[in-house]
Amino acid sequence: MTRSATRTRLGVLAAATLALSLLSPLSAVRGDAVVAVEARAAKPTLTAPAQVDAGTRVTLKGTAPAGAKVVVQRRQGSRWVALGAATASKGGAWSVQVRYPTAGTVKTRALAAGKPSVVRSVDVYAWLDLAAQPSVMSTAARDLTVSIGTRAFPHSILAIEPDTDNFTAFWRTDRACTDLRYTLGFDAAEKSRADLDETVTSQAYGIRPDDSQATATMAMFAEWTRPQPFALSGLGTSDRILVLVGANDVDKDGLSGVVGTPQLRCRIARLPAMRLSDIPPL
């Protein structure tokens, strides 16, 4: 190879090297710009449980651009209000613990860099005091604090049907409730005129829209000093609840059965009105 050819080849290599050195920073800048644009364009994601209990801590999580502030919001009327906030990690993950304050089906989203996630619906359940809810019931004093044995039960129902010693109550749930609970017994204030071997019995039913019975259970209270806990679950297919209380008042001395602090776990804050026409054939 001649000296002239060698110089020519070296010149070509030098030119190529210079061109690469000029292009590399530009490529890097373009790459960074693409990453930055993609980061700004990325929407956050949100993972939320299908159902929660009002007032309890639950973890919501998802992804967002690294370092972004994520605000979790719930829909309240026509507005979005904050539930909690977090900062996305370098890997883009975030999580936050929040509390849903009241029952209902709550629309929830995450917001990061002005961009919202897909909206999730979360069913929030709360225990409703049935003594304060709309109902159709036989003669009773409701929403009282009554003692059964040595324990006081607020928001209770005192059955005072003197002729039959029975008590019947209906509530409409529209398939928005899952569990029923209460404590069964006698009013401790009547102990002085009672026979201690008298009993009170209760039955509760979930009723489907076609008037068929969905679930049923029974509890019996046989001692004045020991209240009987009562629970009924699996009410999701029921649109009405029936509670029956019968006192075995052998001496007919007008004893009152007590439904102590009856509560229903529901995803609505108030039960719909129960009409007489909603009562099924018994």
Short mmCIF file of C-alpha atoms in Angstrom, two decimals:
data_model
loop_
_atom_site.label_atom_id
_atom_site.label_comp_id
_atom_site.label_asym_id
_atom_site.label_seq_id
_atom_site.Cartn_x
_atom_site.Cartn_y
_atom_site.Cartn_z
CA MET A 1 0.00 0.00 0.00
CA THR A 2 1.41 3.42 -0.96
CA ARG A 3 1.88 6.22 1.53
CA SER A 4 -0.82 8.22 -0.30
CA ALA A 5 -3.35 5.37 -0.04
CA THR A 6 -2.57 4.96 3.66
CA ARG A 7 -3.19 8.67 4.29
CA THR A 8 -6.46 8.45 2.38
CA ARG A 9 -7.66 5.43 4.43
CA LEU A 10 -6.74 7.12 7.72
CA GLY A 11 -8.62 10.22 6.64
CA VAL A 12 -11.76 8.19 5.95
CA LEU A 13 -11.53 6.48 9.38
CA ALA A 14 -11.04 9.82 11.11
CA ALA A 15 -14.06 11.28 9.35
CA ALA A 16 -16.18 8.29 10.31
CA THR A 17 -15.04 8.52 13.94
CA LEU A 18 -15.84 12.24 14.02
CA ALA A 19 -19.29 11.60 12.56
CA LEU A 20 -20.03 8.95 15.18
CA SER A 21 -18.83 11.21 17.96
CA LEU A 22 -21.20 13.92 16.75
CA LEU A 23 -24.15 11.54 16.37
CA SER A 24 -23.84 9.71 19.72
CA PRO A 25 -24.77 12.66 21.99
CA LEU A 26 -27.70 13.47 19.69
CA SER A 27 -28.92 9.87 19.87
CA ALA A 28 -28.62 9.91 23.65
CA VAL A 29 -30.56 13.15 23.86
CA ARG A 30 -33.27 11.74 21.63
CA GLY A 31 -33.41 8.56 23.72
CA ASP A 32 -33.74 10.52 26.94
CA ALA A 33 -36.45 12.65 25.39
CA VAL A 34 -38.40 9.57 24.34
CA VAL A 35 -38.13 8.11 27.86
CA ALA A 36 -39.22 11.44 29.37
CA VAL A 37 -42.21 11.72 27.03
CA GLU A 38 -43.24 8.12 27.71
CA ALA A 39 -42.97 8.72 31.46
CA ARG A 40 -45.17 11.80 31.22
CA ALA A 41 -47.68 9.93 29.05
CA ALA A 42 -47.91 6.80 31.23
CA LYS A 43 -51.19 6.49 33.12
CA PRO A 44 -51.15 5.21 36.69
CA THR A 45 -52.76 1.86 37.45
CA LEU A 46 -54.86 0.94 40.47
CA THR A 47 -55.55 -2.40 42.14
CA ALA A 48 -58.32 -2.37 44.77
CA PRO A 49 -60.27 -5.09 46.62
CA ALA A 50 -63.79 -5.80 45.41
CA GLN A 51 -65.24 -5.26 48.90
CA VAL A 52 -64.11 -3.77 52.21
CA ASP A 53 -65.59 -2.89 55.59
CA ALA A 54 -66.18 0.78 56.37
CA GLY A 55 -63.63 2.28 58.74
CA THR A 56 -61.05 -0.51 58.41
CA ARG A 57 -57.63 -0.01 56.82
CA VAL A 58 -57.22 -1.46 53.34
CA THR A 59 -54.22 -1.36 51.00
CA LEU A 60 -54.57 0.08 47.51
CA LYS A 61 -51.65 -0.26 45.12
CA GLY A 62 -50.58 0.15 41.52
CA THR A 63 -47.97 1.63 39.19
CA ALA A 64 -47.05 5.16 38.10
CA PRO A 65 -44.03 6.97 36.61
CA ALA A 66 -41.00 6.70 38.93
CA GLY A 67 -41.03 9.39 41.61
CA ALA A 68 -44.52 10.63 40.74
CA LYS A 69 -46.92 11.66 43.49
CA VAL A 70 -50.03 9.46 43.38
CA VAL A 71 -53.29 10.67 44.88
CA VAL A 72 -56.04 8.09 45.44
CA GLN A 73 -59.51 9.58 45.14
CA ARG A 74 -63.10 8.45 45.72
CA ARG A 75 -66.19 9.82 44.04
CA GLN A 76 -68.45 11.84 46.31
CA GLY A 77 -71.44 13.22 44.49
CA SER A 78 -70.10 15.18 41.54
CA ARG A 79 -66.60 15.60 43.02
CA TRP A 80 -63.48 13.51 43.48
CA VAL A 81 -62.12 13.71 47.05
CA ALA A 82 -58.77 12.45 48.31
CA LEU A 83 -58.50 9.15 50.20
CA GLY A 84 -54.71 9.04 50.49
CA ALA A 85 -51.43 9.71 48.71
CA ALA A 86 -48.15 7.92 47.94
CA THR A 87 -44.97 8.36 45.90
CA ALA A 88 -44.06 5.88 43.18
CA SER A 89 -40.76 4.04 43.70
CA LYS A 90 -37.88 3.97 41.20
CA GLY A 91 -39.48 0.84 39.79
CA GLY A 92 -42.82 2.61 39.46
CA ALA A 93 -44.70 0.77 42.24
CA TRP A 94 -46.79 2.53 44.87
CA SER A 95 -49.14 1.53 47.70
CA VAL A 96 -51.16 3.34 50.35
CA GLN A 97 -53.45 2.40 53.22
CA VAL A 98 -56.83 4.10 53.28
CA ARG A 99 -60.18 3.93 55.08
CA TYR A 100 -63.55 4.17 53.37
CA PRO A 101 -65.78 6.07 55.83
CA THR A 102 -69.30 4.99 54.87
CA ALA A 103 -71.19 2.17 53.18
CA GLY A 104 -71.87 2.21 49.46
CA THR A 105 -70.45 1.24 46.09
CA VAL A 106 -67.59 3.71 45.80
CA LYS A 107 -65.90 4.68 42.55
CA THR A 108 -62.14 4.92 43.15
CA ARG A 109 -59.22 6.08 40.99
CA ALA A 110 -55.52 6.99 41.20
CA LEU A 111 -54.23 10.30 39.85
CA ALA A 112 -50.57 10.91 38.89
CA ALA A 113 -49.08 13.77 36.83
CA GLY A 114 -52.60 14.91 36.05
CA LYS A 115 -53.58 11.58 34.53
CA PRO A 116 -56.24 9.29 36.05
CA SER A 117 -56.22 5.51 36.22
CA VAL A 118 -59.11 3.29 35.23
CA VAL A 119 -61.94 3.78 37.74
CA ARG A 120 -62.56 0.84 40.09
CA SER A 121 -65.80 0.16 41.99
CA VAL A 122 -65.38 -0.92 45.61
CA ASP A 123 -68.31 -2.25 47.65
CA VAL A 124 -68.01 -0.79 51.15
CA TYR A 125 -69.99 -2.63 53.84
CA ALA A 126 -71.08 -1.33 57.25
CA TRP A 127 -73.14 -2.74 60.12
CA LEU A 128 -76.50 -0.94 60.21
CA ASP A 129 -78.55 -0.75 63.41
CA LEU A 130 -81.87 -2.32 62.39
CA ALA A 131 -83.79 -0.66 65.21
CA ALA A 132 -83.30 2.66 63.39
CA GLN A 133 -84.04 1.35 59.87
CA PRO A 134 -87.39 1.34 57.99
CA SER A 135 -89.40 -1.80 58.73
CA VAL A 136 -92.78 -3.38 59.18
CA MET A 137 -93.10 -4.95 62.63
CA SER A 138 -95.62 -5.96 65.23
CA THR A 139 -95.98 -4.10 68.51
CA ALA A 140 -92.56 -3.22 69.86
CA ALA A 141 -90.54 -0.51 71.50
CA ARG A 142 -87.53 0.14 69.30
CA ASP A 143 -84.13 1.77 69.46
CA LEU A 144 -83.85 1.33 73.23
CA THR A 145 -81.00 0.35 75.52
CA VAL A 146 -82.14 -2.87 77.21
CA SER A 147 -80.29 -5.16 79.59
CA ILE A 148 -80.16 -8.90 79.00
CA GLY A 149 -78.63 -10.61 81.99
CA THR A 150 -75.97 -8.19 83.25
CA ARG A 151 -75.12 -6.62 79.89
CA ALA A 152 -76.69 -3.54 78.30
CA PHE A 153 -77.56 -3.64 74.60
CA PRO A 154 -78.06 -0.30 72.82
CA HIS A 155 -80.30 0.12 69.75
CA SER A 156 -82.43 -2.85 70.77
CA ILE A 157 -86.01 -3.91 70.08
CA LEU A 158 -88.30 -4.84 72.98
CA ALA A 159 -91.17 -7.08 71.86
CA ILE A 160 -94.33 -6.13 73.73
CA GLU A 161 -97.10 -8.21 72.15
CA PRO A 162 -99.12 -9.04 75.28
CA ASP A 163 -101.70 -11.40 73.75
CA THR A 164 -99.48 -13.70 71.69
CA ASP A 165 -96.01 -13.29 73.24
CA ASN A 166 -94.73 -13.19 69.64
CA PHE A 167 -92.92 -10.54 67.66
CA THR A 168 -92.49 -10.28 63.88
CA ALA A 169 -90.41 -7.80 61.88
CA PHE A 170 -89.53 -7.38 58.20
CA TRP A 171 -86.81 -5.31 56.56
CA ARG A 172 -86.11 -4.79 52.86
CA THR A 173 -82.50 -5.26 51.78
CA ASP A 174 -82.69 -5.33 47.95
CA ARG A 175 -79.87 -7.91 47.91
CA ALA A 176 -77.41 -5.36 49.30
CA CYS A 177 -76.73 -7.16 52.61
CA THR A 178 -74.80 -10.28 53.60
CA ASP A 179 -75.02 -10.95 57.37
CA LEU A 180 -77.43 -10.51 60.26
CA ARG A 181 -76.52 -10.55 63.95
CA TYR A 182 -78.20 -9.84 67.28
CA THR A 183 -78.45 -11.13 70.85
CA LEU A 184 -81.58 -12.85 72.08
CA GLY A 185 -83.00 -12.81 75.61
CA PHE A 186 -85.46 -11.37 78.12
CA ASP A 187 -85.58 -7.88 79.56
CA ALA A 188 -83.60 -8.10 82.80
CA ALA A 189 -85.87 -5.48 84.36
CA GLU A 190 -88.67 -8.10 84.42
CA LYS A 191 -86.72 -10.78 86.26
CA SER A 192 -88.48 -10.21 89.58
CA ARG A 193 -91.79 -11.48 88.15
CA ALA A 194 -90.47 -14.23 85.89
CA ASP A 195 -90.06 -17.96 86.14
CA LEU A 196 -86.40 -18.70 85.42
CA ASP A 197 -87.26 -21.75 83.34
CA GLU A 198 -89.12 -19.69 80.74
CA THR A 199 -87.53 -19.43 77.32
CA VAL A 200 -87.49 -17.18 74.30
CA THR A 201 -86.98 -18.50 70.77
CA SER A 202 -86.02 -16.68 67.60
CA GLN A 203 -85.99 -17.52 63.91
CA ALA A 204 -84.63 -15.40 61.06
CA TYR A 205 -85.10 -15.87 57.33
CA GLY A 206 -83.67 -14.45 54.16
CA ILE A 207 -86.41 -14.16 51.51
CA ARG A 208 -85.72 -14.08 47.77
CA PRO A 209 -87.56 -11.86 45.25
CA ASP A 210 -89.82 -14.82 44.28
CA ASP A 211 -90.84 -15.14 47.97
CA SER A 212 -88.91 -18.38 48.41
CA GLN A 213 -86.84 -18.86 51.55
CA ALA A 214 -83.12 -18.31 51.00
CA THR A 215 -81.71 -19.11 54.45
CA ALA A 216 -82.98 -19.74 57.96
CA THR A 217 -81.62 -20.38 61.40
CA MET A 218 -82.87 -20.65 64.97
CA ALA A 219 -81.55 -19.75 68.40
CA MET A 220 -82.98 -20.41 71.87
CA PHE A 221 -82.33 -18.58 75.12
CA ALA A 222 -83.08 -20.68 78.19
CA GLU A 223 -81.41 -18.88 81.09
CA TRP A 224 -81.96 -15.33 82.28
CA THR A 225 -78.31 -14.77 83.08
CA ARG A 226 -76.92 -15.82 79.70
CA PRO A 227 -77.81 -13.97 76.46
CA GLN A 228 -77.82 -16.04 73.28
CA PRO A 229 -75.79 -14.72 70.32
CA PHE A 230 -77.54 -15.11 66.99
CA ALA A 231 -76.01 -14.93 63.50
CA LEU A 232 -77.24 -15.53 59.98
CA SER A 233 -75.02 -15.28 56.90
CA GLY A 234 -75.38 -15.94 53.17
CA LEU A 235 -78.05 -13.29 52.65
CA GLY A 236 -76.68 -11.97 49.36
CA THR A 237 -79.57 -13.37 47.27
CA SER A 238 -82.25 -12.13 49.68
CA ASP A 239 -84.21 -8.92 49.17
CA ARG A 240 -86.05 -9.09 52.52
CA ILE A 241 -85.25 -10.23 56.05
CA LEU A 242 -87.77 -11.69 58.51
CA VAL A 243 -87.11 -11.95 62.26
CA LEU A 244 -89.49 -13.83 64.55
CA VAL A 245 -89.32 -13.88 68.35
CA GLY A 246 -91.53 -16.05 70.53
CA ALA A 247 -91.56 -16.04 74.33
CA ASN A 248 -92.57 -19.23 76.12
CA ASP A 249 -94.38 -17.23 78.78
CA VAL A 250 -95.95 -20.14 80.65
CA ASP A 251 -97.54 -17.96 83.33
CA LYS A 252 -98.77 -15.31 80.85
CA ASP A 253 -97.22 -12.58 82.95
CA GLY A 254 -96.40 -10.38 79.98
CA LEU A 255 -92.69 -11.01 79.66
CA SER A 256 -90.88 -9.17 76.86
CA GLY A 257 -88.44 -10.83 74.52
CA VAL A 258 -85.49 -8.69 73.50
CA VAL A 259 -83.71 -8.51 70.16
CA GLY A 260 -80.48 -7.01 71.46
CA THR A 261 -78.61 -4.63 69.11
CA PRO A 262 -79.79 -6.20 65.82
CA GLN A 263 -77.43 -5.31 62.97
CA LEU A 264 -77.24 -6.04 59.27
CA ARG A 265 -74.02 -5.85 57.22
CA CYS A 266 -74.88 -3.90 54.06
CA ARG A 267 -73.30 -1.92 51.23
CA ILE A 268 -75.94 0.77 51.49
CA ALA A 269 -76.14 3.39 54.25
CA ARG A 270 -79.91 3.10 54.70
CA LEU A 271 -82.39 0.34 53.89
CA PRO A 272 -85.28 1.06 51.50
CA ALA A 273 -88.80 1.41 52.86
CA MET A 274 -90.61 -1.86 53.60
CA ARG A 275 -94.24 -1.81 52.44
CA LEU A 276 -97.09 -4.02 53.61
CA SER A 277 -97.32 -5.32 50.04
CA ASP A 278 -93.72 -6.56 50.33
CA ILE A 279 -94.66 -9.07 53.05
CA PRO A 280 -94.65 -12.58 51.56
CA PRO A 281 -97.25 -15.26 52.35
CA LEU A 282 -96.21 -16.89 55.65
#
